[in-house]
Amino acid sequence: MEPHSLPSSDPSKSQLPQGWALIIDDHPLFCDALELTLKSVADFSEVVTADCLEAALQRLDGQTPPTLILLDLNLPDVSGLDGLMRLKRSAEKSPIVIVSSMTDNSIINGAIVAGASGFVPKHSRRSVFKEAIEHIAHGGIYKPSGFVEGNASEEIGETVSRMSSLTNQQARILELICEGKLNKQIAYDLSIAETTVKAHVTAIMRKLGVQSRTQAVLVAQDAKFARVLPSSH
């Protein structure tokens, strides 16, 4: 690992967390810039990068939870808040900061409802990242300047909140339901009893406040923000 650009005794780092950090972004140059930024504002023992969600989840598997995760909303294998919710289930103890060019109030609000500890626009200066990390280290939730409290869609917030309440197993089963699979097929794929699948489906519909599998799929699609996120950065 390359040495930090600033010594560990630098007072500007004294209030910032240590441990390791994970950056998830599929743009190599921006990923490099984020890595340099983290190394300059905090004494992380290691900064790891991943270009897709699956690679990040594999990196997290069996490891000590990272002190900080930076996540882009649009990745090759996932888009919108679906990635955040999946990541949060795998690293529930790690603060996740969304770094995105999307700064719509509804998206910022949705990200926070879904479990993000902060939201930093991609065009932000290095000092903003330092401020965000320090704010989160003290137990706060960082919101960018210009964010208007209470000016986000209550419906979107409610949808994301319900999706975030699903367990890992329930979320996986919902994904398979969205793929059109029946309970018997889901039971086979997950190596569990069909009665267990039925119980999970019932719990999923209760948590999502729906009466059918079709309605559950629609809620899942809404939570991914497919209608408000562009197909590219």
Coordinates of N, CA and C in Angstrom, one line a residue:
M1 N 0.8 -1.2 0.0 CA 0.0 0.0 0.0 C 0.9 1.2 0.0
E2 N 0.5 2.2 -0.8 CA 1.3 3.5 -0.9 C 1.1 4.3 0.4
P3 N 2.2 5.0 0.8 CA 2.1 5.8 2.0 C 1.1 6.9 1.8
H4 N 0.5 7.4 2.9 CA -0.4 8.5 2.9 C 0.3 9.8 2.5
S5 N -0.4 10.6 1.8 CA 0.1 11.9 1.4 C 0.4 12.8 2.6
L6 N -0.3 12.6 3.7 CA -0.1 13.4 4.9 C 0.3 12.5 6.0
P7 N 1.1 12.9 7.0 CA 1.5 12.1 8.1 C 0.3 11.8 9.0
S8 N 0.3 10.7 9.7 CA -0.8 10.4 10.6 C -1.0 11.3 11.8
S9 N 0.0 12.1 12.0 CA -0.1 13.1 13.1 C -0.7 14.4 12.7
D10 N -1.0 14.5 11.4 CA -1.7 15.7 10.9 C -2.9 16.0 11.7
P11 N -3.1 17.2 12.3 CA -4.3 17.5 13.1 C -5.6 17.4 12.3
S12 N -5.5 17.6 10.9 CA -6.7 17.6 10.1 C -7.3 16.2 10.1
K13 N -6.6 15.2 10.5 CA -7.1 13.8 10.5 C -7.5 13.3 11.9
S14 N -7.2 14.1 12.9 CA -7.4 13.6 14.3 C -8.8 13.2 14.6
Q15 N -9.8 13.8 14.0 CA -11.2 13.6 14.3 C -11.8 12.6 13.4
L16 N -11.1 12.0 12.4 CA -11.6 11.1 11.4 C -11.3 9.7 11.7
P17 N -12.2 8.8 11.2 CA -12.1 7.3 11.6 C -10.9 6.7 10.9
Q18 N -10.5 5.6 11.5 CA -9.4 4.7 10.9 C -10.1 3.5 10.4
G19 N -9.4 2.3 10.4 CA -9.9 1.1 9.8 C -9.8 1.2 8.3
W20 N -10.5 0.3 7.6 CA -10.4 0.3 6.1 C -11.7 0.8 5.5
A21 N -11.5 1.3 4.3 CA -12.7 1.9 3.5 C -12.9 1.2 2.2
L22 N -14.1 1.2 1.7 CA -14.5 0.6 0.5 C -15.2 1.6 -0.4
I23 N -14.7 1.7 -1.7 CA -15.3 2.5 -2.7 C -15.9 1.7 -3.8
I24 N -17.1 2.0 -4.1 CA -17.8 1.2 -5.2 C -18.2 2.1 -6.2
D25 N -17.5 2.1 -7.4 CA -17.8 3.0 -8.5 C -17.2 2.4 -9.7
D26 N -17.9 2.4 -10.9 CA -17.4 1.8 -12.1 C -16.6 2.7 -13.0
H27 N -16.4 3.9 -12.6 CA -15.6 4.8 -13.4 C -14.2 4.9 -12.8
P28 N -13.2 4.3 -13.5 CA -11.8 4.2 -13.0 C -11.2 5.5 -12.5
L29 N -11.3 6.5 -13.3 CA -10.7 7.8 -12.9 C -11.3 8.4 -11.7
F30 N -12.7 8.3 -11.6 CA -13.3 8.9 -10.4 C -13.0 8.0 -9.2
C31 N -12.9 6.7 -9.4 CA -12.6 5.8 -8.3 C -11.2 6.2 -7.8
D32 N -10.3 6.4 -8.7 CA -8.9 6.8 -8.3 C -9.0 8.1 -7.5
A33 N -9.8 9.0 -8.0 CA -9.9 10.3 -7.3 C -10.4 10.2 -5.9
L34 N -11.5 9.3 -5.7 CA -12.0 9.1 -4.4 C -11.0 8.4 -3.5
E35 N -10.2 7.5 -4.0 CA -9.2 6.8 -3.2 C -8.2 7.8 -2.7
L36 N -7.8 8.7 -3.6 CA -6.8 9.8 -3.1 C -7.4 10.7 -2.1
T37 N -8.7 11.0 -2.3 CA -9.4 11.9 -1.4 C -9.4 11.3 0.0
L38 N -9.8 10.0 0.1 CA -9.9 9.3 1.4 C -8.6 9.3 2.1
K39 N -7.5 9.0 1.3 CA -6.2 8.9 1.9 C -5.7 10.2 2.4
S40 N -6.2 11.3 1.8 CA -5.7 12.6 2.2 C -6.4 13.2 3.4
V41 N -7.7 12.7 3.7 CA -8.4 13.3 4.8 C -8.6 12.4 6.0
A42 N -8.1 11.1 5.9 CA -8.3 10.2 7.0 C -7.2 9.1 7.0
D43 N -6.9 8.5 8.1 CA -5.8 7.5 8.2 C -6.4 6.1 8.0
F44 N -7.1 5.8 7.0 CA -7.6 4.5 6.7 C -6.4 3.5 6.5
S45 N -6.4 2.4 7.1 CA -5.4 1.4 7.0 C -5.3 0.9 5.5
E46 N -6.4 0.9 4.9 CA -6.5 0.4 3.5 C -7.7 1.0 2.8
V47 N -7.6 1.3 1.5 CA -8.7 1.7 0.8 C -8.9 0.8 -0.4
V48 N -10.0 0.1 -0.4 CA -10.3 -1.0 -1.4 C -11.3 -0.4 -2.4
T49 N -11.2 -0.8 -3.7 CA -12.2 -0.3 -4.7 C -12.8 -1.5 -5.3
A50 N -14.1 -1.3 -5.8 CA -14.8 -2.3 -6.5 C -15.6 -1.6 -7.6
D51 N -15.7 -2.3 -8.8 CA -16.4 -1.6 -9.9 C -17.8 -2.1 -10.1
C52 N -18.3 -2.9 -9.2 CA -19.7 -3.4 -9.3 C -20.2 -3.9 -7.9
L53 N -21.4 -4.0 -7.7 CA -22.0 -4.4 -6.4 C -21.5 -5.8 -6.0
E54 N -21.6 -6.7 -6.9 CA -21.2 -8.1 -6.6 C -19.8 -8.2 -6.2
A55 N -18.9 -7.5 -6.8 CA -17.5 -7.5 -6.4 C -17.3 -7.0 -5.0
A56 N -18.1 -5.9 -4.7 CA -18.1 -5.3 -3.3 C -18.6 -6.3 -2.3
L57 N -19.7 -7.0 -2.6 CA -20.2 -8.0 -1.7 C -19.3 -9.1 -1.4
Q58 N -18.6 -9.5 -2.5 CA -17.6 -10.6 -2.3 C -16.4 -10.1 -1.4
R59 N -16.1 -8.9 -1.6 CA -15.0 -8.3 -0.8 C -15.4 -8.2 0.7
L60 N -16.6 -8.0 0.9 CA -17.1 -7.8 2.3 C -17.3 -9.2 3.0
D61 N -17.5 -10.2 2.2 CA -17.8 -11.6 2.8 C -16.6 -12.0 3.7
G62 N -16.9 -12.3 4.9 CA -16.0 -12.8 5.9 C -14.9 -11.8 6.4
Q63 N -15.1 -10.6 6.0 CA -14.1 -9.6 6.5 C -14.6 -8.7 7.6
T64 N -13.7 -8.1 8.3 CA -14.1 -7.1 9.3 C -14.9 -6.0 8.6
P65 N -16.0 -5.6 9.1 CA -16.8 -4.5 8.4 C -15.9 -3.3 8.2
P66 N -16.0 -2.6 7.0 CA -15.2 -1.4 6.8 C -15.7 -0.3 7.7
T67 N -14.8 0.7 7.9 CA -15.2 1.8 8.7 C -16.1 2.8 7.9
L68 N -15.9 2.7 6.6 CA -16.7 3.6 5.7 C -16.8 3.0 4.3
I69 N -18.0 3.2 3.7 CA -18.3 2.7 2.3 C -18.8 3.9 1.5
L70 N -18.2 4.1 0.4 CA -18.6 5.1 -0.6 C -19.3 4.4 -1.7
L71 N -20.5 4.7 -2.1 CA -21.3 4.0 -3.1 C -21.9 4.9 -4.1
D72 N -21.7 4.5 -5.4 CA -22.3 5.2 -6.5 C -23.7 4.6 -6.7
L73 N -24.7 5.3 -7.1 CA -26.0 4.7 -7.3 C -26.2 3.9 -8.6
N74 N -25.5 4.3 -9.6 CA -25.5 3.6 -10.9 C -24.3 2.7 -11.1
L75 N -24.5 1.4 -11.1 CA -23.4 0.5 -11.3 C -23.9 -0.5 -12.4
P76 N -22.9 -1.2 -13.0 CA -23.2 -2.1 -14.1 C -24.2 -3.2 -13.7
D77 N -24.2 -3.6 -12.5 CA -25.1 -4.7 -12.1 C -26.3 -4.3 -11.2
V78 N -26.4 -3.0 -11.0 CA -27.6 -2.6 -10.1 C -27.7 -1.1 -10.3
S79 N -28.9 -0.6 -10.1 CA -29.1 0.9 -10.2 C -30.1 1.4 -9.2
G80 N -30.0 2.6 -8.8 CA -30.9 3.2 -7.9 C -30.6 2.7 -6.4
L81 N -31.6 2.8 -5.6 CA -31.5 2.5 -4.2 C -31.5 1.0 -3.9
D82 N -31.7 0.2 -4.9 CA -31.7 -1.3 -4.7 C -30.3 -1.7 -4.3
G83 N -29.3 -1.1 -4.9 CA -27.9 -1.5 -4.5 C -27.6 -1.1 -3.1
L84 N -28.0 0.1 -2.7 CA -27.8 0.6 -1.3 C -28.5 -0.4 -0.3
M85 N -29.7 -0.8 -0.6 CA -30.4 -1.7 0.4 C -29.7 -3.0 0.5
R86 N -29.3 -3.6 -0.6 CA -28.6 -4.9 -0.6 C -27.2 -4.7 0.1
L87 N -26.5 -3.6 -0.1 CA -25.3 -3.4 0.6 C -25.5 -3.2 2.1
K88 N -26.5 -2.5 2.4 CA -26.8 -2.2 3.8 C -27.1 -3.5 4.6
R89 N -27.7 -4.5 3.9 CA -28.0 -5.8 4.6 C -26.7 -6.6 4.8
S90 N -25.8 -6.4 3.9 CA -24.5 -7.1 4.1 C -23.5 -6.5 5.0
A91 N -23.6 -5.2 5.2 CA -22.7 -4.4 6.0 C -23.5 -3.4 6.9
E92 N -24.4 -4.0 7.7 CA -25.3 -3.1 8.4 C -24.6 -2.2 9.5
K93 N -23.4 -2.6 9.9 CA -22.7 -1.8 10.9 C -21.8 -0.7 10.2
S94 N -21.7 -0.7 8.9 CA -20.8 0.2 8.3 C -21.6 1.4 7.7
P95 N -21.1 2.6 8.0 CA -21.8 3.8 7.4 C -21.5 3.8 5.9
I96 N -22.6 4.1 5.1 CA -22.5 4.2 3.7 C -22.8 5.6 3.2
V97 N -21.9 6.1 2.5 CA -22.1 7.5 1.9 C -22.4 7.3 0.4
I98 N -23.5 7.9 0.0 CA -23.8 7.9 -1.5 C -23.0 9.0 -2.1
V99 N -22.3 8.7 -3.2 CA -21.5 9.7 -3.9 C -22.1 9.7 -5.4
S100 N -22.9 10.7 -5.7 CA -23.6 10.6 -7.0 C -23.7 12.0 -7.6
S101 N -23.9 12.0 -8.9 CA -24.2 13.3 -9.6 C -25.6 13.6 -9.5
M102 N -26.4 12.7 -9.0 CA -27.9 12.9 -8.8 C -28.1 13.6 -7.5
T103 N -28.7 14.8 -7.5 CA -28.9 15.6 -6.3 C -30.3 16.0 -6.1
D104 N -31.3 15.3 -6.7 CA -32.7 15.5 -6.5 C -33.1 15.2 -5.0
N105 N -33.9 16.1 -4.5 CA -34.3 15.9 -3.1 C -34.9 14.6 -2.8
S106 N -35.7 14.0 -3.7 CA -36.4 12.8 -3.5 C -35.4 11.6 -3.4
I107 N -34.3 11.7 -4.2 CA -33.3 10.7 -4.2 C -32.4 10.7 -2.9
I108 N -32.1 11.9 -2.5 CA -31.3 12.1 -1.3 C -32.1 11.6 -0.1
N109 N -33.4 12.0 0.0 CA -34.3 11.5 1.0 C -34.4 10.0 1.0
G110 N -34.6 9.5 -0.2 CA -34.8 8.0 -0.3 C -33.5 7.3 0.1
A111 N -32.4 7.8 -0.2 CA -31.1 7.2 0.2 C -31.0 7.1 1.7
I112 N -31.3 8.2 2.4 CA -31.2 8.3 3.8 C -32.2 7.4 4.5
V113 N -33.5 7.3 3.9 CA -34.5 6.4 4.5 C -34.0 4.9 4.3
A114 N -33.3 4.7 3.2 CA -32.8 3.3 2.9 C -31.6 2.9 3.8
G115 N -31.1 3.9 4.5 CA -30.0 3.5 5.4 C -28.7 4.2 5.2
A116 N -28.6 5.1 4.2 CA -27.3 5.8 4.0 C -27.0 6.8 5.1
S117 N -25.8 6.9 5.4 CA -25.3 7.8 6.5 C -25.0 9.2 6.0
G118 N -25.0 9.3 4.7 CA -24.7 10.6 4.1 C -24.8 10.6 2.6
F119 N -24.8 11.8 2.0 CA -25.0 11.9 0.5 C -24.1 13.1 0.1
V120 N -23.1 12.8 -0.8 CA -22.2 13.8 -1.2 C -22.2 13.9 -2.7
P121 N -22.6 15.0 -3.3 CA -22.6 15.2 -4.8 C -21.2 14.9 -5.4
K122 N -21.1 14.3 -6.6 CA -19.8 14.0 -7.2 C -19.0 15.2 -7.4
H123 N -19.6 16.3 -7.6 CA -18.8 17.5 -8.0 C -18.2 18.2 -6.7
S124 N -18.4 17.6 -5.6 CA -17.9 18.3 -4.3 C -16.4 18.4 -4.2
R125 N -15.9 19.4 -3.5 CA -14.5 19.5 -3.2 C -14.1 18.5 -2.1
R126 N -12.8 18.3 -2.0 CA -12.3 17.4 -1.0 C -12.7 17.8 0.4
S127 N -12.8 19.0 0.7 CA -13.1 19.5 2.0 C -14.5 19.0 2.4
V128 N -15.4 18.9 1.4 CA -16.8 18.5 1.7 C -16.8 17.0 2.1
F129 N -15.9 16.2 1.5 CA -15.8 14.8 1.9 C -15.3 14.7 3.3
K130 N -14.3 15.5 3.6 CA -13.8 15.5 5.0 C -14.9 15.9 6.0
E131 N -15.6 16.9 5.7 CA -16.7 17.4 6.5 C -17.8 16.3 6.7
A132 N -18.1 15.6 5.6 CA -19.1 14.5 5.7 C -18.6 13.4 6.6
I133 N -17.4 13.0 6.4 CA -16.9 11.8 7.1 C -16.8 12.2 8.6
E134 N -16.4 13.4 8.9 CA -16.3 13.8 10.3 C -17.6 13.9 10.9
H135 N -18.6 14.4 10.2 CA -20.0 14.5 10.7 C -20.5 13.1 11.0
I136 N -20.3 12.2 10.1 CA -20.8 10.8 10.3 C -20.1 10.1 11.5
A137 N -18.8 10.4 11.6 CA -18.0 9.8 12.7 C -18.5 10.2 14.1
H138 N -19.2 11.4 14.1 CA -19.8 11.8 15.3 C -21.3 11.4 15.5
G139 N -21.7 10.5 14.6 CA -23.1 10.0 14.8 C -24.1 10.7 14.0
G140 N -23.7 11.7 13.1 CA -24.7 12.4 12.4 C -25.0 11.8 11.0
I141 N -25.9 12.4 10.3 CA -26.2 12.0 8.9 C -25.9 13.2 8.1
Y142 N -25.0 13.1 7.1 CA -24.6 14.2 6.3 C -25.5 14.4 5.1
K143 N -26.1 15.6 5.0 CA -26.9 16.0 3.8 C -26.2 17.2 3.1
P144 N -26.2 17.2 1.8 CA -25.5 18.2 1.1 C -26.2 19.6 1.2
S145 N -25.5 20.6 0.9 CA -26.1 22.0 0.9 C -27.1 22.0 -0.2
G146 N -28.2 22.7 0.0 CA -29.2 22.8 -1.0 C -30.3 21.8 -0.8
F147 N -30.0 20.8 0.1 CA -31.1 19.8 0.3 C -32.2 20.5 1.2
V148 N -33.4 20.3 0.8 CA -34.5 20.9 1.5 C -35.3 19.9 2.3
E149 N -35.3 20.0 3.6 CA -35.9 19.0 4.5 C -37.4 19.1 4.2
G150 N -38.0 17.9 4.1 CA -39.5 17.8 4.0 C -40.0 18.1 2.6
N151 N -39.1 18.2 1.6 CA -39.5 18.5 0.3 C -39.3 17.3 -0.7
A152 N -39.4 16.1 -0.1 CA -39.2 14.9 -0.8 C -40.6 14.1 -0.8
S153 N -40.7 13.2 -1.8 CA -41.9 12.5 -1.9 C -42.1 11.5 -0.7
E154 N -43.2 11.7 0.0 CA -43.6 10.8 1.1 C -43.8 9.4 0.6
E155 N -44.4 9.3 -0.6 CA -44.7 7.9 -1.1 C -43.4 7.2 -1.4
I156 N -42.4 7.8 -2.0 CA -41.1 7.2 -2.3 C -40.4 6.8 -1.0
G157 N -40.5 7.7 0.0 CA -39.8 7.4 1.3 C -40.5 6.2 2.0
E158 N -41.8 6.1 1.9 CA -42.5 5.0 2.5 C -42.2 3.7 1.8
T159 N -42.1 3.7 0.4 CA -41.7 2.5 -0.3 C -40.3 2.0 0.1
V160 N -39.4 2.9 0.1 CA -38.0 2.5 0.4 C -37.9 2.0 1.9
S161 N -38.6 2.7 2.8 CA -38.6 2.2 4.2 C -39.2 0.8 4.3
R162 N -40.2 0.5 3.6 CA -40.7 -0.9 3.6 C -39.8 -1.9 3.0
M163 N -39.1 -1.5 1.9 CA -38.2 -2.5 1.3 C -37.0 -2.7 2.2
S164 N -36.6 -1.6 2.9 CA -35.4 -1.7 3.8 C -35.7 -2.6 5.0
S165 N -37.0 -2.9 5.3 CA -37.3 -3.7 6.4 C -37.2 -5.2 6.2
L166 N -37.0 -5.6 4.9 CA -36.9 -7.0 4.6 C -35.5 -7.6 5.0
T167 N -35.6 -8.8 5.5 CA -34.3 -9.5 5.8 C -33.6 -9.9 4.6
N168 N -32.3 -10.4 4.7 CA -31.6 -10.8 3.5 C -32.3 -11.9 2.8
Q169 N -32.8 -12.9 3.5 CA -33.5 -14.0 2.8 C -34.8 -13.5 2.1
Q170 N -35.5 -12.6 2.8 CA -36.7 -12.1 2.2 C -36.4 -11.3 0.9
A171 N -35.4 -10.5 1.0 CA -35.0 -9.7 -0.2 C -34.6 -10.6 -1.3
R172 N -33.9 -11.7 -1.0 CA -33.5 -12.6 -2.1 C -34.7 -13.3 -2.7
I173 N -35.7 -13.7 -1.9 CA -36.9 -14.3 -2.4 C -37.7 -13.3 -3.2
L174 N -37.7 -12.1 -2.8 CA -38.4 -11.1 -3.6 C -37.7 -10.9 -5.0
E175 N -36.4 -10.9 -5.0 CA -35.7 -10.8 -6.3 C -36.1 -12.0 -7.2
L176 N -36.3 -13.2 -6.7 CA -36.7 -14.3 -7.5 C -38.1 -14.2 -7.9
I177 N -38.9 -13.6 -7.1 CA -40.3 -13.4 -7.4 C -40.4 -12.4 -8.6
C178 N -39.5 -11.4 -8.6 CA -39.4 -10.4 -9.7 C -39.0 -11.1 -11.0
E179 N -38.2 -12.2 -10.8 CA -37.8 -12.9 -12.0 C -38.9 -13.8 -12.6
G180 N -40.0 -13.9 -11.9 CA -41.1 -14.7 -12.3 C -41.1 -16.1 -11.8
K181 N -40.3 -16.4 -10.8 CA -40.2 -17.8 -10.3 C -41.3 -18.1 -9.3
L182 N -41.8 -19.3 -9.4 CA -42.8 -19.8 -8.4 C -42.2 -20.3 -7.1
N183 N -43.0 -20.5 -6.1 CA -42.5 -20.9 -4.8 C -41.6 -22.2 -4.9
K184 N -42.1 -23.2 -5.7 CA -41.4 -24.4 -5.9 C -40.0 -24.2 -6.4
Q185 N -39.9 -23.3 -7.4 CA -38.6 -23.0 -8.1 C -37.7 -22.2 -7.1
I186 N -38.3 -21.3 -6.3 CA -37.5 -20.6 -5.3 C -37.0 -21.5 -4.3
A187 N -37.8 -22.4 -3.8 CA -37.4 -23.4 -2.8 C -36.2 -24.2 -3.3
Y188 N -36.2 -24.6 -4.6 CA -35.1 -25.4 -5.2 C -33.8 -24.5 -5.2
D189 N -34.0 -23.3 -5.7 CA -32.8 -22.4 -5.9 C -32.1 -22.1 -4.6
L190 N -32.9 -21.9 -3.5 CA -32.4 -21.6 -2.2 C -32.2 -22.7 -1.3
S191 N -32.5 -23.9 -1.7 CA -32.4 -25.2 -0.9 C -33.1 -25.1 0.4
I192 N -34.3 -24.6 0.3 CA -35.2 -24.5 1.5 C -36.5 -25.2 1.2
A193 N -37.3 -25.4 2.2 CA -38.6 -26.1 2.0 C -39.6 -25.1 1.4
E194 N -40.5 -25.6 0.6 CA -41.5 -24.8 -0.1 C -42.4 -24.1 1.0
T195 N -42.7 -24.8 2.1 CA -43.5 -24.1 3.1 C -42.7 -22.9 3.7
T196 N -41.4 -23.0 3.8 CA -40.6 -21.9 4.3 C -40.7 -20.7 3.3
V197 N -40.7 -21.0 2.0 CA -40.8 -20.0 1.0 C -42.2 -19.3 1.2
K198 N -43.2 -20.1 1.3 CA -44.6 -19.5 1.5 C -44.7 -18.6 2.7
A199 N -44.0 -19.0 3.8 CA -44.0 -18.2 5.0 C -43.3 -16.8 4.7
H200 N -42.2 -16.9 4.0 CA -41.5 -15.7 3.7 C -42.3 -14.8 2.8
V201 N -42.9 -15.4 1.8 CA -43.7 -14.6 0.9 C -44.8 -13.8 1.6
T202 N -45.5 -14.5 2.5 CA -46.5 -13.9 3.4 C -45.9 -12.7 4.1
A203 N -44.8 -12.9 4.7 CA -44.1 -11.9 5.5 C -43.7 -10.7 4.6
I204 N -43.2 -11.0 3.4 CA -42.8 -10.0 2.5 C -44.0 -9.1 2.1
M205 N -45.1 -9.7 1.8 CA -46.3 -9.0 1.4 C -46.9 -8.1 2.6
R206 N -46.8 -8.7 3.8 CA -47.2 -7.9 5.0 C -46.3 -6.7 5.2
K207 N -45.0 -6.9 5.0 CA -44.1 -5.7 5.2 C -44.2 -4.7 4.2
L208 N -44.5 -5.1 2.9 CA -44.7 -4.2 1.8 C -46.1 -3.6 1.7
G209 N -47.0 -4.1 2.5 CA -48.4 -3.6 2.5 C -49.1 -3.9 1.3
V210 N -48.9 -5.1 0.7 CA -49.5 -5.5 -0.6 C -50.3 -6.8 -0.4
Q211 N -51.2 -7.1 -1.4 CA -52.0 -8.3 -1.2 C -51.7 -9.4 -2.3
S212 N -50.7 -9.1 -3.2 CA -50.4 -10.1 -4.2 C -48.9 -10.0 -4.5
R213 N -48.4 -11.1 -5.2 CA -47.1 -11.1 -5.7 C -46.8 -10.0 -6.7
T214 N -47.8 -9.8 -7.6 CA -47.7 -8.8 -8.6 C -47.5 -7.4 -8.0
Q215 N -48.2 -7.1 -6.9 CA -48.1 -5.8 -6.3 C -46.7 -5.7 -5.6
A216 N -46.2 -6.8 -5.1 CA -44.9 -6.8 -4.4 C -43.8 -6.5 -5.5
V217 N -44.0 -7.0 -6.7 CA -43.0 -6.8 -7.7 C -43.0 -5.3 -8.1
L218 N -44.2 -4.7 -8.2 CA -44.3 -3.3 -8.5 C -43.6 -2.4 -7.4
V219 N -43.8 -2.8 -6.2 CA -43.1 -2.0 -5.1 C -41.6 -2.1 -5.2
A220 N -41.1 -3.3 -5.5 CA -39.7 -3.6 -5.7 C -39.2 -2.7 -6.8
Q221 N -39.9 -2.6 -7.9 CA -39.5 -1.8 -9.1 C -39.5 -0.3 -8.7
D222 N -40.5 0.1 -8.0 CA -40.5 1.5 -7.5 C -39.3 1.9 -6.7
A223 N -38.9 0.9 -5.8 CA -37.8 1.2 -4.9 C -36.5 1.3 -5.6
K224 N -36.4 0.8 -6.8 CA -35.1 0.9 -7.5 C -35.0 2.2 -8.2
F225 N -36.0 3.1 -8.1 CA -36.0 4.4 -8.7 C -35.7 4.4 -10.2
A226 N -36.2 3.4 -10.9 CA -35.9 3.3 -12.3 C -36.5 4.5 -13.1
R227 N -37.6 5.1 -12.5 CA -38.2 6.2 -13.2 C -37.5 7.5 -13.0
V228 N -36.6 7.6 -12.0 CA -36.0 8.9 -11.8 C -34.5 8.9 -12.0
L229 N -33.9 7.7 -12.0 CA -32.4 7.7 -12.3 C -32.1 7.5 -13.8
P230 N -31.2 8.2 -14.3 CA -30.8 8.1 -15.7 C -30.1 6.8 -15.9
S231 N -29.9 6.4 -17.2 CA -29.2 5.1 -17.5 C -27.7 5.3 -17.4
S232 N -27.3 6.5 -17.3 CA -25.8 6.7 -17.2 C -25.6 7.8 -16.2
H233 N -24.3 8.1 -15.9 CA -23.9 9.1 -14.9 C -24.1 10.5 -15.4

